Amino acid sequence: MAATVEICESNGAGETVTHNISNTNMGSTDAANLTTTSYPITPGTRSYIKYQRFHVTAMGGSSSVKNLKVWRSGALSGLDSHVTNARTSSYGGALTYATPVDTAVTGVDQTMPTSEPSSANLGIGGSLTGELTSAGYSDYLGHQLVVDSGTTAGTTATMYYKYSEVA
Amino acid sequence: MSKHICGQCQKEFKKEEEYLEHECEVLGRKPTEPEPKEEAKEE
């Protein structure tokens, strides 16, 4: 058997956790599994930040889950940018959850990679070399879309969430 | 107070343990159970 891993998103002041999300659509509200057309982002503003985590619900006989990587494939609209706390070096430690906002968040200022990183860029227990050896969560992945003032329409892209599993 | 939602069947739970023990109507399994392997087709 293998470990069972899902991606969870946290929203709201009391941190409601939506487990095993269906999408990571960015929008003008703080909610999981967004329908983008219902929550368009005004040009010149940001989406609400997403706080997401890898969640190991069961180890399935494996000894560890580690080496977490996140990236996006697919272009953004015009001069839009996609920022994150994920980084392969000088990792800032575990991002602290806060009620999601549509403004800049300290530490969530790296450019989301557009190809698979060469090494882990999201930590466990505050460290890129951290491991999960039992059910539990990764650090929070914070990411947000910065929409340029000249943007007139969004695009569709794919987010990748990858991990290594040691039998 | 935090709550937990299954992102697949949309059921809400007060505790994470309750979420982990529920059998998701959409997935047909508990969150702690692995995805079923696809059966090989006979030719």
PDB file of N, CA, C and O in Angstrom, chain A residues 90-119:
ATOM      1  N   SER A  90      16.965  29.450   1.177  1.00  0.00           N
ATOM      2  CA  SER A  90      16.614  30.540   2.101  1.00  0.00           C
ATOM      3  C   SER A  90      15.143  30.469   2.482  1.00  0.00           C
ATOM      4  O   SER A  90      14.453  31.485   2.569  1.00  0.00           O
ATOM      5  N   TYR A  91      14.670  29.256   2.670  1.00  0.00           N
ATOM      6  CA  TYR A  91      13.262  29.040   3.048  1.00  0.00           C
ATOM      7  C   TYR A  91      12.953  29.798   4.330  1.00  0.00           C
ATOM      8  O   TYR A  91      13.736  29.773   5.268  1.00  0.00           O
ATOM      9  N   GLY A  92      11.829  30.481   4.340  1.00  0.00           N
ATOM     10  CA  GLY A  92      11.498  31.349   5.459  1.00  0.00           C
ATOM     11  C   GLY A  92      10.862  30.669   6.643  1.00  0.00           C
ATOM     12  O   GLY A  92      10.349  31.351   7.532  1.00  0.00           O
ATOM     13  N   GLY A  93      10.883  29.325   6.664  1.00  0.00           N
ATOM     14  CA  GLY A  93      10.216  28.633   7.750  1.00  0.00           C
ATOM     15  C   GLY A  93       8.732  28.523   7.477  1.00  0.00           C
ATOM     16  O   GLY A  93       8.232  29.000   6.451  1.00  0.00           O
ATOM     17  N   ALA A  94       8.050  27.900   8.384  1.00  0.00           N
ATOM     18  CA  ALA A  94       6.621  27.648   8.177  1.00  0.00           C
ATOM     19  C   ALA A  94       5.845  28.966   8.140  1.00  0.00           C
ATOM     20  O   ALA A  94       6.009  29.819   9.012  1.00  0.00           O
ATOM     21  N   LEU A  95       5.023  29.118   7.111  1.00  0.00           N
ATOM     22  CA  LEU A  95       4.150  30.290   7.006  1.00  0.00           C
ATOM     23  C   LEU A  95       3.028  30.147   8.024  1.00  0.00           C
ATOM     24  O   LEU A  95       2.437  29.069   8.155  1.00  0.00           O
ATOM     25  N   THR A  96       2.748  31.212   8.748  1.00  0.00           N
ATOM     26  CA  THR A  96       1.677  31.176   9.735  1.00  0.00           C
ATOM     27  C   THR A  96       0.341  31.491   9.089  1.00  0.00           C
ATOM     28  O   THR A  96       0.219  32.464   8.330  1.00  0.00           O
ATOM     29  N   TYR A  97      -0.651  30.689   9.379  1.00  0.00           N
ATOM     30  CA  TYR A  97      -1.982  30.951   8.820  1.00  0.00           C
ATOM     31  C   TYR A  97      -2.564  32.231   9.408  1.00  0.00           C
ATOM     32  O   TYR A  97      -2.434  32.512  10.590  1.00  0.00           O
ATOM     33  N   ALA A  98      -3.213  32.995   8.543  1.00  0.00           N
ATOM     34  CA  ALA A  98      -3.959  34.184   8.956  1.00  0.00           C
ATOM     35  C   ALA A  98      -5.184  34.286   8.058  1.00  0.00           C
ATOM     36  O   ALA A  98      -5.190  33.735   6.956  1.00  0.00           O
ATOM     37  N   THR A  99      -6.195  34.954   8.512  1.00  0.00           N
ATOM     38  CA  THR A  99      -7.392  35.129   7.691  1.00  0.00           C
ATOM     39  C   THR A  99      -6.979  35.650   6.323  1.00  0.00           C
ATOM     40  O   THR A  99      -6.342  36.704   6.230  1.00  0.00           O
ATOM     41  N   PRO A 100      -7.291  34.930   5.255  1.00  0.00           N
ATOM     42  CA  PRO A 100      -6.831  35.333   3.925  1.00  0.00           C
ATOM     43  C   PRO A 100      -7.287  36.727   3.528  1.00  0.00           C
ATOM     44  O   PRO A 100      -8.422  37.134   3.814  1.00  0.00           O
ATOM     45  N   VAL A 101      -6.377  37.439   2.866  1.00  0.00           N
ATOM     46  CA  VAL A 101      -6.634  38.798   2.415  1.00  0.00           C
ATOM     47  C   VAL A 101      -6.307  38.913   0.936  1.00  0.00           C
ATOM     48  O   VAL A 101      -5.677  38.027   0.359  1.00  0.00           O
ATOM     49  N   ASP A 102      -6.725  40.021   0.356  1.00  0.00           N
ATOM     50  CA  ASP A 102      -6.433  40.254  -1.061  1.00  0.00           C
ATOM     51  C   ASP A 102      -5.370  41.340  -1.237  1.00  0.00           C
ATOM     52  O   ASP A 102      -5.376  42.083  -2.218  1.00  0.00           O
ATOM     53  N   THR A 103      -4.492  41.418  -0.266  1.00  0.00           N
ATOM     54  CA  THR A 103      -3.353  42.322  -0.320  1.00  0.00           C
ATOM     55  C   THR A 103      -2.076  41.504  -0.158  1.00  0.00           C
ATOM     56  O   THR A 103      -2.132  40.304   0.116  1.00  0.00           O
ATOM     57  N   ALA A 104      -0.938  42.157  -0.307  1.00  0.00           N
ATOM     58  CA  ALA A 104       0.334  41.450  -0.212  1.00  0.00           C
ATOM     59  C   ALA A 104       0.529  40.889   1.193  1.00  0.00           C
ATOM     60  O   ALA A 104       0.150  41.507   2.187  1.00  0.00           O
ATOM     61  N   VAL A 105       1.120  39.702   1.260  1.00  0.00           N
ATOM     62  CA  VAL A 105       1.399  39.036   2.535  1.00  0.00           C
ATOM     63  C   VAL A 105       2.906  38.880   2.682  1.00  0.00           C
ATOM     64  O   VAL A 105       3.582  38.417   1.745  1.00  0.00           O
ATOM     65  N   THR A 106       3.411  39.246   3.826  1.00  0.00           N
ATOM     66  CA  THR A 106       4.850  39.147   4.080  1.00  0.00           C
ATOM     67  C   THR A 106       5.333  37.722   3.872  1.00  0.00           C
ATOM     68  O   THR A 106       4.755  36.769   4.400  1.00  0.00           O
ATOM     69  N   GLY A 107       6.403  37.596   3.100  1.00  0.00           N
ATOM     70  CA  GLY A 107       6.980  36.276   2.865  1.00  0.00           C
ATOM     71  C   GLY A 107       6.401  35.549   1.668  1.00  0.00           C
ATOM     72  O   GLY A 107       6.965  34.537   1.228  1.00  0.00           O
ATOM     73  N   VAL A 108       5.303  36.019   1.166  1.00  0.00           N
ATOM     74  CA  VAL A 108       4.682  35.395  -0.015  1.00  0.00           C
ATOM     75  C   VAL A 108       5.029  36.281  -1.207  1.00  0.00           C
ATOM     76  O   VAL A 108       4.161  36.985  -1.775  1.00  0.00           O
ATOM     77  N   ASP A 109       6.301  36.247  -1.548  1.00  0.00           N
ATOM     78  CA  ASP A 109       6.828  37.196  -2.522  1.00  0.00           C
ATOM     79  C   ASP A 109       7.744  36.555  -3.556  1.00  0.00           C
ATOM     80  O   ASP A 109       8.424  37.252  -4.294  1.00  0.00           O
ATOM     81  N   GLN A 110       7.777  35.236  -3.563  1.00  0.00           N
ATOM     82  CA  GLN A 110       8.572  34.532  -4.566  1.00  0.00           C
ATOM     83  C   GLN A 110       7.715  34.280  -5.796  1.00  0.00           C
ATOM     84  O   GLN A 110       6.487  34.223  -5.699  1.00  0.00           O
ATOM     85  N   THR A 111       8.352  34.114  -6.930  1.00  0.00           N
ATOM     86  CA  THR A 111       7.617  33.802  -8.152  1.00  0.00           C
ATOM     87  C   THR A 111       7.362  32.305  -8.204  1.00  0.00           C
ATOM     88  O   THR A 111       8.280  31.503  -8.052  1.00  0.00           O
ATOM     89  N   MET A 112       6.118  31.937  -8.387  1.00  0.00           N
ATOM     90  CA  MET A 112       5.781  30.511  -8.487  1.00  0.00           C
ATOM     91  C   MET A 112       6.550  29.898  -9.650  1.00  0.00           C
ATOM     92  O   MET A 112       6.493  30.414 -10.777  1.00  0.00           O
ATOM     93  N   PRO A 113       7.262  28.788  -9.414  1.00  0.00           N
ATOM     94  CA  PRO A 113       7.998  28.144 -10.512  1.00  0.00           C
ATOM     95  C   PRO A 113       7.048  27.678 -11.607  1.00  0.00           C
ATOM     96  O   PRO A 113       5.898  27.310 -11.348  1.00  0.00           O
ATOM     97  N   THR A 114       7.557  27.674 -12.815  1.00  0.00           N
ATOM     98  CA  THR A 114       6.761  27.203 -13.948  1.00  0.00           C
ATOM     99  C   THR A 114       7.287  25.901 -14.518  1.00  0.00           C
ATOM    100  O   THR A 114       6.894  25.475 -15.608  1.00  0.00           O
ATOM    101  N   SER A 115       8.171  25.254 -13.779  1.00  0.00           N
ATOM    102  CA  SER A 115       8.602  23.893 -14.072  1.00  0.00           C
ATOM    103  C   SER A 115       8.973  23.248 -12.745  1.00  0.00           C
ATOM    104  O   SER A 115       9.121  23.948 -11.731  1.00  0.00           O
ATOM    105  N   GLU A 116       9.126  21.935 -12.751  1.00  0.00           N
ATOM    106  CA  GLU A 116       9.391  21.240 -11.506  1.00  0.00           C
ATOM    107  C   GLU A 116      10.704  21.728 -10.890  1.00  0.00           C
ATOM    108  O   GLU A 116      11.748  21.702 -11.539  1.00  0.00           O
ATOM    109  N   PRO A 117      10.677  22.164  -9.636  1.00  0.00           N
ATOM    110  CA  PRO A 117      11.925  22.590  -8.985  1.00  0.00           C
ATOM    111  C   PRO A 117      12.881  21.412  -8.841  1.00  0.00           C
ATOM    112  O   PRO A 117      12.468  20.250  -8.775  1.00  0.00           O
ATOM    113  N   SER A 118      14.151  21.719  -8.763  1.00  0.00           N
ATOM    114  CA  SER A 118      15.172  20.672  -8.646  1.00  0.00           C
ATOM    115  C   SER A 118      15.195  20.060  -7.258  1.00  0.00           C
ATOM    116  O   SER A 118      15.730  18.966  -7.059  1.00  0.00           O
ATOM    117  N   SER A 119      14.608  20.750  -6.285  1.00  0.00           N
ATOM    118  CA  SER A 119      14.568  20.237  -4.921  1.00  0.00           C
ATOM    119  C   SER A 119      13.303  20.762  -4.243  1.00  0.00           C
ATOM    120  O   SER A 119      12.560  21.560  -4.820  1.00  0.00           O
TER     121      SER A 119
END
